[in-house]
Short mmCIF file of C-alpha atoms in Angstrom, two decimals:
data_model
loop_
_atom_site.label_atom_id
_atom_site.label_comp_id
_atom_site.label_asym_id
_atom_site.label_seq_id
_atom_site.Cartn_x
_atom_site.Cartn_y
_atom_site.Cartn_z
CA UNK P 18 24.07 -35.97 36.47
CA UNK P 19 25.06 -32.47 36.74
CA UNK P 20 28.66 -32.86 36.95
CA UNK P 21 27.89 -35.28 33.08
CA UNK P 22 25.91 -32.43 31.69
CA UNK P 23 28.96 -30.17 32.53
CA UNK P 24 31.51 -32.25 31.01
CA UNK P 25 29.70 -33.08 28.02
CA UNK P 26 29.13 -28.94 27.35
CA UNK P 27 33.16 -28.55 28.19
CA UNK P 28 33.71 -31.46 25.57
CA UNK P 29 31.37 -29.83 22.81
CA UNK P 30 32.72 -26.16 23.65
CA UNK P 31 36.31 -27.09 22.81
CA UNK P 32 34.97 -29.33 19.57
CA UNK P 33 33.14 -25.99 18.44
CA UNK P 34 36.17 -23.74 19.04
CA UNK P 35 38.54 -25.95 17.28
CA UNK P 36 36.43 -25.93 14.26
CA UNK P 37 36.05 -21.90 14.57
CA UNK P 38 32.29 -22.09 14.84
CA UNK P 39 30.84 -19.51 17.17
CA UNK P 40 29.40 -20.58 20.50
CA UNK P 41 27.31 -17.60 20.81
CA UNK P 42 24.44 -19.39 18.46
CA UNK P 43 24.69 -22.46 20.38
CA UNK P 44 23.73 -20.15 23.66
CA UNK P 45 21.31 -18.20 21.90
CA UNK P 46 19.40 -21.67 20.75
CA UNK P 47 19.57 -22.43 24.58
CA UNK P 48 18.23 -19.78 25.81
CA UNK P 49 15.74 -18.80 22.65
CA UNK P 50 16.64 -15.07 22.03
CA UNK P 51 14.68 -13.64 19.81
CA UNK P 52 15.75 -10.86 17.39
CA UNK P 53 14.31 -7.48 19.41
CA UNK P 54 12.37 -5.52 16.70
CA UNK P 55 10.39 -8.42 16.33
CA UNK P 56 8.48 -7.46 19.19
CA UNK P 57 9.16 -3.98 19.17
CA UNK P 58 6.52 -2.20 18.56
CA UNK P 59 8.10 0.94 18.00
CA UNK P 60 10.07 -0.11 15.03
CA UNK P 61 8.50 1.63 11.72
CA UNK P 62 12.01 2.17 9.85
CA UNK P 63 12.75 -0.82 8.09
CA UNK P 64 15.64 -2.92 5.06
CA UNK P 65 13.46 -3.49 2.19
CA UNK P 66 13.20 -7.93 1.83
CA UNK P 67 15.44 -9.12 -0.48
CA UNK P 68 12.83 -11.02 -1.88
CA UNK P 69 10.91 -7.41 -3.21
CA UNK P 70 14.38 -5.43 -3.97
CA UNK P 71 15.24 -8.15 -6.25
CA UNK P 72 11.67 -8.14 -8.65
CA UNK P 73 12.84 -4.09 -9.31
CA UNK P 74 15.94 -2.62 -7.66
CA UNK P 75 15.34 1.01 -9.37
CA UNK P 76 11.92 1.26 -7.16
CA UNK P 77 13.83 1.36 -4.14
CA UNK P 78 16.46 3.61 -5.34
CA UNK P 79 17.00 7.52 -5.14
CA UNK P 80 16.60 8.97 -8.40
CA UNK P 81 17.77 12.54 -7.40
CA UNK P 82 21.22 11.84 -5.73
CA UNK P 83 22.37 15.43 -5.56
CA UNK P 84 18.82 16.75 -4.14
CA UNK P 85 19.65 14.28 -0.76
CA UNK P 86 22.31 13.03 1.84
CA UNK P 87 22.74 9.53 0.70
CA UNK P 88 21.90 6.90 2.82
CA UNK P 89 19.76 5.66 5.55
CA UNK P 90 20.32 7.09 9.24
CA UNK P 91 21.48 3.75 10.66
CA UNK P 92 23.66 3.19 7.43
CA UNK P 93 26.71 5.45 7.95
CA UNK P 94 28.82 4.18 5.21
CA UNK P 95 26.69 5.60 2.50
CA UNK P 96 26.48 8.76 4.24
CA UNK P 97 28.43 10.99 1.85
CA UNK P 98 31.37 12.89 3.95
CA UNK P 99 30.21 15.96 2.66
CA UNK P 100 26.97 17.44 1.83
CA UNK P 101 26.08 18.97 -1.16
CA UNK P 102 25.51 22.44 -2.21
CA UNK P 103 21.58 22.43 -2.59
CA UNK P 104 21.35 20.80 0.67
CA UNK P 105 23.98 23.00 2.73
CA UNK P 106 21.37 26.07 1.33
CA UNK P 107 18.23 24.43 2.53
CA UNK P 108 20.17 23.79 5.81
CA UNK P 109 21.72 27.51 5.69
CA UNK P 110 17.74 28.58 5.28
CA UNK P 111 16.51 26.70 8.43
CA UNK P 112 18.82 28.18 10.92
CA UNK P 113 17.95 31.54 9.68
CA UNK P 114 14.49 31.40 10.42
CA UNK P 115 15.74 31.51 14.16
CA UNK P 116 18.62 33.24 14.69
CA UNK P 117 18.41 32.40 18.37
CA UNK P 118 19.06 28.77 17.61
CA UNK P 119 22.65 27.56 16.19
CA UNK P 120 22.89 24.16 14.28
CA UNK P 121 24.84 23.02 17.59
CA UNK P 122 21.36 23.69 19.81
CA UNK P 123 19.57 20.70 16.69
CA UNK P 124 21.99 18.36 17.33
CA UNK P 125 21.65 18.81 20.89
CA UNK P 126 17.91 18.40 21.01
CA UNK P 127 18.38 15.24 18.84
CA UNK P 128 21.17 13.86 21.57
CA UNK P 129 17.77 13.87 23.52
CA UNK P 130 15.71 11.92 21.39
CA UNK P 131 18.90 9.39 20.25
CA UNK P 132 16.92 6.53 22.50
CA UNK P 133 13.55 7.16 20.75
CA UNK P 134 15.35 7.50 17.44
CA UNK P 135 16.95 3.99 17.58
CA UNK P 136 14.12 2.60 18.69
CA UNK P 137 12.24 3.19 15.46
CA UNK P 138 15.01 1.36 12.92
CA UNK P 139 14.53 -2.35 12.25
CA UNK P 140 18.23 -2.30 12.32
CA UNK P 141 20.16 -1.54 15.94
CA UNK P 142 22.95 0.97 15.90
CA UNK P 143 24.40 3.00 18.46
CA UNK P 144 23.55 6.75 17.96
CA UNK P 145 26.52 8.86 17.78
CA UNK P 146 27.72 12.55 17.06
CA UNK P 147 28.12 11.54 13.53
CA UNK P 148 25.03 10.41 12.89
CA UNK P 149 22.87 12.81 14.62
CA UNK P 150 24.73 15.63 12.17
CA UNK P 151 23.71 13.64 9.46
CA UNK P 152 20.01 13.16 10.82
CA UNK P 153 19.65 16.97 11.53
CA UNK P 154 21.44 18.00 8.38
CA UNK P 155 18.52 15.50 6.60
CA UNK P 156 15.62 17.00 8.33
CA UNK P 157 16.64 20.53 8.18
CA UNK P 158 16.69 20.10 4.14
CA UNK P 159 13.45 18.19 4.70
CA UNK P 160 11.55 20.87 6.35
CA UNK P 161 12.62 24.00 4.55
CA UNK P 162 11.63 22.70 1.63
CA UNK P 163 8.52 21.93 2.70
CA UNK P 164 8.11 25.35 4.70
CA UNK P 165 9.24 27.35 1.16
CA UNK P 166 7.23 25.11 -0.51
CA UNK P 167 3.86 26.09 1.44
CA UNK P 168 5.34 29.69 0.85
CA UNK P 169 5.84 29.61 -2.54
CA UNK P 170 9.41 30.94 -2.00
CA UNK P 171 11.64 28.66 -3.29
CA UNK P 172 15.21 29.16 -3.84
CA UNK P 173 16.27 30.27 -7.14
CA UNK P 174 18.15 26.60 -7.38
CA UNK P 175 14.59 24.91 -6.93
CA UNK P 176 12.80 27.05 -9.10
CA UNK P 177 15.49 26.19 -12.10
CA UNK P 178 15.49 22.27 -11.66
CA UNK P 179 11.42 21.89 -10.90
CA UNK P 180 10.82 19.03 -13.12
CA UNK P 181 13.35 17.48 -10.40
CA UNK P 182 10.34 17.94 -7.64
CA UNK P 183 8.61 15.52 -9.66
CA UNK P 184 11.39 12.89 -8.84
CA UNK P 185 12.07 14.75 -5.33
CA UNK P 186 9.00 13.52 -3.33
CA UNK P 187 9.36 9.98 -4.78
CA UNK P 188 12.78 9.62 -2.91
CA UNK P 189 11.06 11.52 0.14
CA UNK P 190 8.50 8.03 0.07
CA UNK P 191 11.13 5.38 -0.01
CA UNK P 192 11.36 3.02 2.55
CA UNK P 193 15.09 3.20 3.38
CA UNK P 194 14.94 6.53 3.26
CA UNK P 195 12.49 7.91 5.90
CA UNK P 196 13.32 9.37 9.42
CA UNK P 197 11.01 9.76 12.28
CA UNK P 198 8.35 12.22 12.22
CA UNK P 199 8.82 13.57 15.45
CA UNK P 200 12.83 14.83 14.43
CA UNK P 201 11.28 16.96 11.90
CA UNK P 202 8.66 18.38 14.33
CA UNK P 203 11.28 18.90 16.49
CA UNK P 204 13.30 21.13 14.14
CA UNK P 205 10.16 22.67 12.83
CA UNK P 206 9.19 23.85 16.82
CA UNK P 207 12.97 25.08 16.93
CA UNK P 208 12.93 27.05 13.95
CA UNK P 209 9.56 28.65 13.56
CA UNK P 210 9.22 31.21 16.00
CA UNK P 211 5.97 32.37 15.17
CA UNK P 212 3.54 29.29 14.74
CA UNK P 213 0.80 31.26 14.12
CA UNK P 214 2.40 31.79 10.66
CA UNK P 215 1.93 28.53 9.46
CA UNK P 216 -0.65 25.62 9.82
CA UNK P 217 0.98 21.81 11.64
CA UNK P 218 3.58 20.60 9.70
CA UNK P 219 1.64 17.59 8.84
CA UNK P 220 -0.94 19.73 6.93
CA UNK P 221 2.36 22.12 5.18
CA UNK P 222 3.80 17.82 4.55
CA UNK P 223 0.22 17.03 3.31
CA UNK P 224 0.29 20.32 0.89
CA UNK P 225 3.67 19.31 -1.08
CA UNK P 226 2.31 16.01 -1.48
CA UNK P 227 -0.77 16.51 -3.05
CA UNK P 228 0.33 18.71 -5.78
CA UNK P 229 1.99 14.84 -7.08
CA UNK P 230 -0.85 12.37 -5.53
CA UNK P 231 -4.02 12.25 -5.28
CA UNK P 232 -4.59 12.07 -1.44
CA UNK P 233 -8.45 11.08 -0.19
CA UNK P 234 -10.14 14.57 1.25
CA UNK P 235 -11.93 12.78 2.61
CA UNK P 236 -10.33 11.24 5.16
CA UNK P 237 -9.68 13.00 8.52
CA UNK P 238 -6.37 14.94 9.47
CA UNK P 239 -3.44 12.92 10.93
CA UNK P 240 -1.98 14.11 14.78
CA UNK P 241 1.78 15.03 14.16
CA UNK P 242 1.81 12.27 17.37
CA UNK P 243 0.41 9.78 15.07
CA UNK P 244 2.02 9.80 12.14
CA UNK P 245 5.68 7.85 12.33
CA UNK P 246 6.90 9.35 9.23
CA UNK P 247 6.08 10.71 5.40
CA UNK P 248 5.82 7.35 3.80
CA UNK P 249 2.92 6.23 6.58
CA UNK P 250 1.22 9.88 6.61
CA UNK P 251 0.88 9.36 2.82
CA UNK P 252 0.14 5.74 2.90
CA UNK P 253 -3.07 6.82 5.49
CA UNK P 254 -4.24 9.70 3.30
CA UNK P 255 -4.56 7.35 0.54
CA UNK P 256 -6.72 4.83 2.35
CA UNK P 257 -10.51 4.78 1.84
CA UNK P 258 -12.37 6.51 4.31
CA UNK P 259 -14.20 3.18 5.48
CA UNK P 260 -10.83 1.59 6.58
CA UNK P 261 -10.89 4.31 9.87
CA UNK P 262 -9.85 2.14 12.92
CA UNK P 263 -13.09 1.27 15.03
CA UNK P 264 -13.52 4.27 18.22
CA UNK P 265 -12.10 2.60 21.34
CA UNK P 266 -14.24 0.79 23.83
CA UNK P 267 -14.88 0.97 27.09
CA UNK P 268 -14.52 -0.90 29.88
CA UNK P 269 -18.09 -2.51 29.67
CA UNK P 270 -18.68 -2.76 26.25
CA UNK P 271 -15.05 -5.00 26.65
CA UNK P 272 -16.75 -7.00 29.33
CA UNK P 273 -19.70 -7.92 27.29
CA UNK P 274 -17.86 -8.66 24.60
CA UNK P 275 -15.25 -11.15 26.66
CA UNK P 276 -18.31 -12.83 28.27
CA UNK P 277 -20.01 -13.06 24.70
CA UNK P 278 -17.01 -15.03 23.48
CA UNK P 279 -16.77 -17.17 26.59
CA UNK P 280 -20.42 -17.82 25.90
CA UNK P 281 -20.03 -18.76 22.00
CA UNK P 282 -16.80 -21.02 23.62
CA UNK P 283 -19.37 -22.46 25.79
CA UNK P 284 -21.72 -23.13 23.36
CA UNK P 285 -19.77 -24.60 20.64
CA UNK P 286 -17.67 -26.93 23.51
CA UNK P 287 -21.11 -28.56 24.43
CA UNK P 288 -22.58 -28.87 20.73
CA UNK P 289 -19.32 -30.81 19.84
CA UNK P 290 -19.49 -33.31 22.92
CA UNK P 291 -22.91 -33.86 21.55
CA UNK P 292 -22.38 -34.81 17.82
CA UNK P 293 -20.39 -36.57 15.62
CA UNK P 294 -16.81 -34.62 14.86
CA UNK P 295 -17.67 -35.49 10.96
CA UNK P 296 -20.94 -33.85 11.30
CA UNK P 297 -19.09 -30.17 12.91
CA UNK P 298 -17.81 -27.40 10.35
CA UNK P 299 -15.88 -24.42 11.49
CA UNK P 300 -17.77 -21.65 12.46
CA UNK P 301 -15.93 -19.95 9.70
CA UNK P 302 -13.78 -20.89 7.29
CA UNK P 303 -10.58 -18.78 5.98
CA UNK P 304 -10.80 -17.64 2.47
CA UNK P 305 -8.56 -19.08 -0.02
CA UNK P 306 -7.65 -16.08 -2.94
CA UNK P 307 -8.01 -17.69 -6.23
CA UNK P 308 -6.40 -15.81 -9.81
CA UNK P 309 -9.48 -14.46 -11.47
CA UNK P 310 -9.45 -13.70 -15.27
CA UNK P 311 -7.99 -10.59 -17.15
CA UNK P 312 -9.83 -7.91 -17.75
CA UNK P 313 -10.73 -8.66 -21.88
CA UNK P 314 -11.88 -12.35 -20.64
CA UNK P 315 -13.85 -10.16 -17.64
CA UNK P 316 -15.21 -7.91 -20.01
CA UNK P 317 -16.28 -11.00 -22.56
CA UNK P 318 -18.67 -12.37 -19.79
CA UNK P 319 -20.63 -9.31 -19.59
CA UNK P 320 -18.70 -7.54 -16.71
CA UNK P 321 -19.45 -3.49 -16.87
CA UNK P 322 -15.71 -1.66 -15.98
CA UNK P 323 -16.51 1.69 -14.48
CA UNK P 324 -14.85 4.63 -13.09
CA UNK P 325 -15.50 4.84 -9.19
CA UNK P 326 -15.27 8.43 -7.77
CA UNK P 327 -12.30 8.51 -5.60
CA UNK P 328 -13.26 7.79 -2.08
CA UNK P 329 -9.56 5.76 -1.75
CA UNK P 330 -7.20 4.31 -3.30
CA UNK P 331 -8.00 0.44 -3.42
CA UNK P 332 -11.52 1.37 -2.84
CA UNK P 333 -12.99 -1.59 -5.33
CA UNK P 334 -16.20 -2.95 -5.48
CA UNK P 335 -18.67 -5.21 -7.60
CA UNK P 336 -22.22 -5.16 -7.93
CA UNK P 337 -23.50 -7.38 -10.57
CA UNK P 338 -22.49 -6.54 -13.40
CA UNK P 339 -20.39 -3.32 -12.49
CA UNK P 340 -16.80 -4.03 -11.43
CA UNK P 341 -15.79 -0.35 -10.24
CA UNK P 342 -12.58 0.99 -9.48
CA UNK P 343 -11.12 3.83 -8.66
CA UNK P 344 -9.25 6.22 -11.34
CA UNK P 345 -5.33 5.73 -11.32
CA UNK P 346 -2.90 8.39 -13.62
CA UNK P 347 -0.02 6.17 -14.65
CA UNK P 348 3.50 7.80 -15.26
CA UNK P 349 7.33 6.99 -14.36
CA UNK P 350 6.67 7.54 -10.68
CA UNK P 351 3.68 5.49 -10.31
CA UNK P 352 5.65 2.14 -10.18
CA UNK P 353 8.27 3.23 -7.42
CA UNK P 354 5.10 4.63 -5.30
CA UNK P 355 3.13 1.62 -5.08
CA UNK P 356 5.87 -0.87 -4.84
CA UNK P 357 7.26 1.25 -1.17
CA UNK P 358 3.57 1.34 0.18
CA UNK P 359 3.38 -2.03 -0.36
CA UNK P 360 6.96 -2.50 1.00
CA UNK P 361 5.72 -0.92 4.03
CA UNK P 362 2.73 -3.41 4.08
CA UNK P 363 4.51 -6.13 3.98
CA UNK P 364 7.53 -5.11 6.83
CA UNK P 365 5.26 -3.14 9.21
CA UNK P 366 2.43 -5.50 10.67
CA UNK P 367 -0.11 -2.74 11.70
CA UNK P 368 0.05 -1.12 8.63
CA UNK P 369 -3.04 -3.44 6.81
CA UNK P 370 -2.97 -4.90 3.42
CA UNK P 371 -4.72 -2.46 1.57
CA UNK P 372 -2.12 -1.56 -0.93
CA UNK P 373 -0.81 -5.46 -1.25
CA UNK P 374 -4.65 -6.28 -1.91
CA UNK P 375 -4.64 -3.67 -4.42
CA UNK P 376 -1.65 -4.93 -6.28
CA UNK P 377 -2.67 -8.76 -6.12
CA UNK P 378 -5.87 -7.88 -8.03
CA UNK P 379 -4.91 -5.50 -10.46
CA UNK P 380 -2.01 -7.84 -11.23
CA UNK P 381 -4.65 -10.53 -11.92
CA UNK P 382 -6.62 -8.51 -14.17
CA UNK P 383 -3.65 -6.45 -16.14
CA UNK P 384 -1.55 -9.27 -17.28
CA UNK P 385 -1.35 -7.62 -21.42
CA UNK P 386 -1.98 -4.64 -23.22
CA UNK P 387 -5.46 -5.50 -24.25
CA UNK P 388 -6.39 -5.29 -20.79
CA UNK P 389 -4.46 -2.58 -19.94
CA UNK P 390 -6.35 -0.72 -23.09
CA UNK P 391 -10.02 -2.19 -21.41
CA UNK P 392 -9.23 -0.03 -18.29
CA UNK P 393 -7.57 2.65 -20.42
CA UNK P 394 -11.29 3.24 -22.05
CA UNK P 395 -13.07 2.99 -18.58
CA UNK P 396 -11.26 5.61 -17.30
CA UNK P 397 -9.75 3.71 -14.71
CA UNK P 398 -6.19 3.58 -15.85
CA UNK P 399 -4.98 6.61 -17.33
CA UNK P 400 -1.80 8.45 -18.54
CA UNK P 401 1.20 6.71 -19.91
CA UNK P 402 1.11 3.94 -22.93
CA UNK P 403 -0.69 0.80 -22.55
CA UNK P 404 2.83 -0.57 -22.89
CA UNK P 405 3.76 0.69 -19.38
CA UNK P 406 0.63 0.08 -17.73
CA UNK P 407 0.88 -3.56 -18.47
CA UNK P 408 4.68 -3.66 -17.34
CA UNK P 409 3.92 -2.08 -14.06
CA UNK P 410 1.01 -3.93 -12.88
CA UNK P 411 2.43 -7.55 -14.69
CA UNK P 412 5.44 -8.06 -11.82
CA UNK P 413 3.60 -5.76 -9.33
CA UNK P 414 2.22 -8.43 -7.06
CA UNK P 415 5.51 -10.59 -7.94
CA UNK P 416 6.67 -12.04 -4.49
CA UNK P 417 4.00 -10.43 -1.88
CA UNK P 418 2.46 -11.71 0.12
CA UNK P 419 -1.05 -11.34 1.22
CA UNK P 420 -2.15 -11.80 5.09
CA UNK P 421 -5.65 -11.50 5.72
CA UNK P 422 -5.53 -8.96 8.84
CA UNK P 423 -8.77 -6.21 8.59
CA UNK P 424 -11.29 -7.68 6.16
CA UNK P 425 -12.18 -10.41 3.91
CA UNK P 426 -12.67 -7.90 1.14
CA UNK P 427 -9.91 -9.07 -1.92
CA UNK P 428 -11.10 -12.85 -1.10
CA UNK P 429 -14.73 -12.47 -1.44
CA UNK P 430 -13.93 -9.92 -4.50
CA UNK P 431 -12.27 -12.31 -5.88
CA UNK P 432 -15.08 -15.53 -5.22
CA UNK P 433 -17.55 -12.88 -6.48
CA UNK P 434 -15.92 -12.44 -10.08
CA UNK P 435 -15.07 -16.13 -10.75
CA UNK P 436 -18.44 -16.74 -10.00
CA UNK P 437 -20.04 -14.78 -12.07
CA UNK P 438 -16.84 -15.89 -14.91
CA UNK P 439 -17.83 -19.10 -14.18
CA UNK P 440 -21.53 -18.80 -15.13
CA UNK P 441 -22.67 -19.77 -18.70
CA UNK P 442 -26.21 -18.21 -18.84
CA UNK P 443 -23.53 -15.03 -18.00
CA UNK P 444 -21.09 -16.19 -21.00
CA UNK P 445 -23.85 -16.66 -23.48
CA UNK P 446 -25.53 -13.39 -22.82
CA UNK P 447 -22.79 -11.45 -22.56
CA UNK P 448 -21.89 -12.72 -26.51
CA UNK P 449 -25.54 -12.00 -27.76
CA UNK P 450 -25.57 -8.62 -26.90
CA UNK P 451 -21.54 -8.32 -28.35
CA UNK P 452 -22.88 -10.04 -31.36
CA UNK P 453 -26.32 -8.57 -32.05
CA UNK P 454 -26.98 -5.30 -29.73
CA UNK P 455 -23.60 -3.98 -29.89
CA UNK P 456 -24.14 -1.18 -32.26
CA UNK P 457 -27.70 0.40 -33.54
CA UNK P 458 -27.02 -1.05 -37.08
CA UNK P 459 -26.96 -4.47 -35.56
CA UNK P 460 -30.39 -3.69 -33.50
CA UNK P 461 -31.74 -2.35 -36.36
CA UNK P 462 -30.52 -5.39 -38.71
CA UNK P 463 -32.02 -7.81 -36.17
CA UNK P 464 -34.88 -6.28 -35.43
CA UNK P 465 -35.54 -5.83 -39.87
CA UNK P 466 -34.90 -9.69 -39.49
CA UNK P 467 -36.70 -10.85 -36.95
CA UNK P 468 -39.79 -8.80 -39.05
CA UNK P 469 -38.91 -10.25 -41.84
CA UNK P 470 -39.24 -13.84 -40.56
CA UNK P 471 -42.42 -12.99 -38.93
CA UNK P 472 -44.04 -11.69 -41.79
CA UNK P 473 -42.54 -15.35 -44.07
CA UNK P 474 -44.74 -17.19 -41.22
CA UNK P 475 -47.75 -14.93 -41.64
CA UNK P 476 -47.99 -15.24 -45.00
CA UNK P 477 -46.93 -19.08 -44.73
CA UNK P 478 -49.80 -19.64 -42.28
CA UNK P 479 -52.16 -17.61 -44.46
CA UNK P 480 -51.17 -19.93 -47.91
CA UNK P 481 -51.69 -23.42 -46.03
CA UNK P 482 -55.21 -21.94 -44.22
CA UNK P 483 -56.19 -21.28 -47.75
CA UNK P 484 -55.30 -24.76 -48.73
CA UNK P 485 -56.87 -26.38 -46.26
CA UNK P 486 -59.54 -24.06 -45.93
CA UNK P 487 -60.07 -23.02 -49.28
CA UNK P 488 -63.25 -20.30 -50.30
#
């Protein structure tokens, strides 16, 4: 049997060889490899899906090419082979904050971390000279412009081409284009000497980027150990405040909570032994997200659009009638922001589907102008033309997907406002007070009417009493 199997793998090596097909798959099918990152925690860095890069390529893209080194670290052959001249003076400025250190010690210190550096791309790639010059060369610039930044010293080159800062921390959010967080502490704990100087660089990152977003206050302060890198620190900051992971347990409170499920297993095992499987529903049932009107057809059935203080980004609620949401200024940079946070949603598991919630609704509500001009007058989307509001939000949900992970909140949202859509007595009301109580002319017209026809049936009544009745 064993000597058969043999042969017949000998025959269908030297049929797959002949035909140039490689035999490596056929071994990997065997054996079921698995592609490494997808169980690698670690892994934060990632290749935006083709499937996303296709809906708007310029999201994805630099805009500033001679404010960066080009490419990803694990992408080499877009590295350009020399650096430019605004980023060889950010560089020059970073070593001279420590004279003690040369740019030979960085690279060193980055040799160190070339394991834990790999570790955090999608893509595998061997960590060499080249690239760790690249890497430190990239964080240097990084980090002295956010240290000059937080000192309002900028160099004479980034005080002439400001409007270009504008553009700057958009690239500094792309996907493709982040590096771990911990190679810029690193060179920020080699070249500040005297920490007491500054606050943690995650507060000096948090201080260039909200002069361009508006980041929840709210929210606590992010560990530099925490935070894997600028896109994720912002992505956080933007969260609402109620979307803080749950305080970890301990030991008992995880006991009672396995023996309370073992119980419910328990439970349920008997009840079904005992009746009819037709009879048995789910304990719970998954929620199915259905497209709810636009925002006109929302506002037609009596639905109140209202401003909601900023306690998050995709902080959105209904309470009959009052759909609020939180206040959004739309400009060029707004489409490119939204599109990586959800980029990151969608390649890094742990990373929630708050954003890809966000853009599955409003992309359900903003499918035209007219609603983009409802919001516009609710103070809920503001800034550029209606025009652009309505193109950003119209392809924004375009191939994401949603995976229901922390809460059932953009389901039941949803449930909630067809509902209500799908109510007549709702419909009908919401058209009489359009119609009749929409300005005070009309209450006043209708209220001279409905007096008028009151006083027809008094003196109707009065006429056919006297008839009847007469003196």
């Amino acid at each position: 049997m064993k000597k058969g199997r043999m042969a017949a793998e000998e025959q269908l090596r030297r049929l797959v060889e002949a035909q140039g097909f490689p035999w490596k798959i056929i071994e990997d099918v065997k054996s079921g490899i698995a592609p490494s990152h997808s169980m690698n925690p670690s892994v934060t860095i990632y290749t935006i899906p083709k499937t996303l890069r296709h809906v708007n390529e310029d999201a994805y893209r630099v805009q500033v090419q001679e404010f960066r080194i080009n490419g990803p670290i694990e992408e080499t052959s877009k590295w350009s082979e020399q650096l430019n001249g605004h980023a060889l003076v950010h560089d020059h400025s970073i070593l001279s904050r420590n004279p003690d250190k040369c740019f030979e010690d960085y690279v060193m210190a980055m040799d160190d971390l070339s394991d834990q550096i790999r570790s955090c791309h999608v893509n595998k790639f061997v960590v060499d000279t080249r690239r760790l010059i690249l890497a430190v060369a990239h964080g240097c610039f990084i980090v002295d412009l956010l240290l000059l930044f937080y000192e309002r010293s900028l160099t004479t080159m980034d005080r002439n081409c400001t409007s270009v800062l504008h553009t700057l921390w958009i690239d500094m959010l792309l996907v493709e284009n982040q590096i771990p967080f911990f190679l810029l502490q690193r060179i920020f704990d080699m070249a500040v000497v005297d920490k007491s100087q500054f606050p943690p660089l995650v507060e000096i990152a948090l201080h260039f980027f909200k002069q361009f977003v508006d980041l929840n206050k709210q929210r606590p302060p992010m560990e530099s150990k925490d935070v894997h890198h600028l896109l994720h620190l912002v992505h956080t900051l933007l969260l609402p405040i109620n979307t803080r992971k749950a305080p970890q347990r301990g030991k008992f409170h995880k006991l009672i909570e396995l023996a309370s499920k073992k119980l419910k297993s328990l439970l349920w095992r008997n009840l079904s032994q005992q009746l009819p499987i037709s009879n048995i529903n789910p304990p719970s049932k998954p929620f199915i997200i259905r497209p709810i009107p636009t925002a006109r057809k929302l506002q037609e059935a009596g639905i109140q659009f209202k401003k909601k203080e900023q306690s998050g980004f995709s902080d959105i609620t209904f309470k009959r009638p009052v759909l609020e949401i939180p206040c959004l200024w739309v400009d060029i940079n707004t489409n490119p922001l939204l599109r990586n946070l959800i980029a990151w949603e969608q390649c890094h598991p742990i990373a929630g589907t708050y954003f890809t919630s966000y853009a599955i609704f409003m992309g359900y509500i903003v499918t035209s102008t007219s609603d983009a001009e409802v919001l516009n007058q609710a103070g809920i989307l503001e800034g550029s033309s209606k025009e652009q509001v309505a193109w950003v939000f119209n392809n924004l949900n375009t191939n994401v997907v949603y995976n229901e992970k922390e809460d059932n909140i953009l389901p039941q949202l949803c449930q909630e406002l067809n509902e209500y859509y799908g109510n007549q007595f709702n419909l009908w009301w919401a058209k009489l007070l359009s119609d009749y109580f929409s300005t005070p002319w009309s209450v006043v017209s209708l209220v001279a009417a409905f007096v008028l026809i009151m006083l027809t049936m008094t003196q109707t009544f009065y006429a056919v009493y006297a008839y009847v009745h007469p003196p």
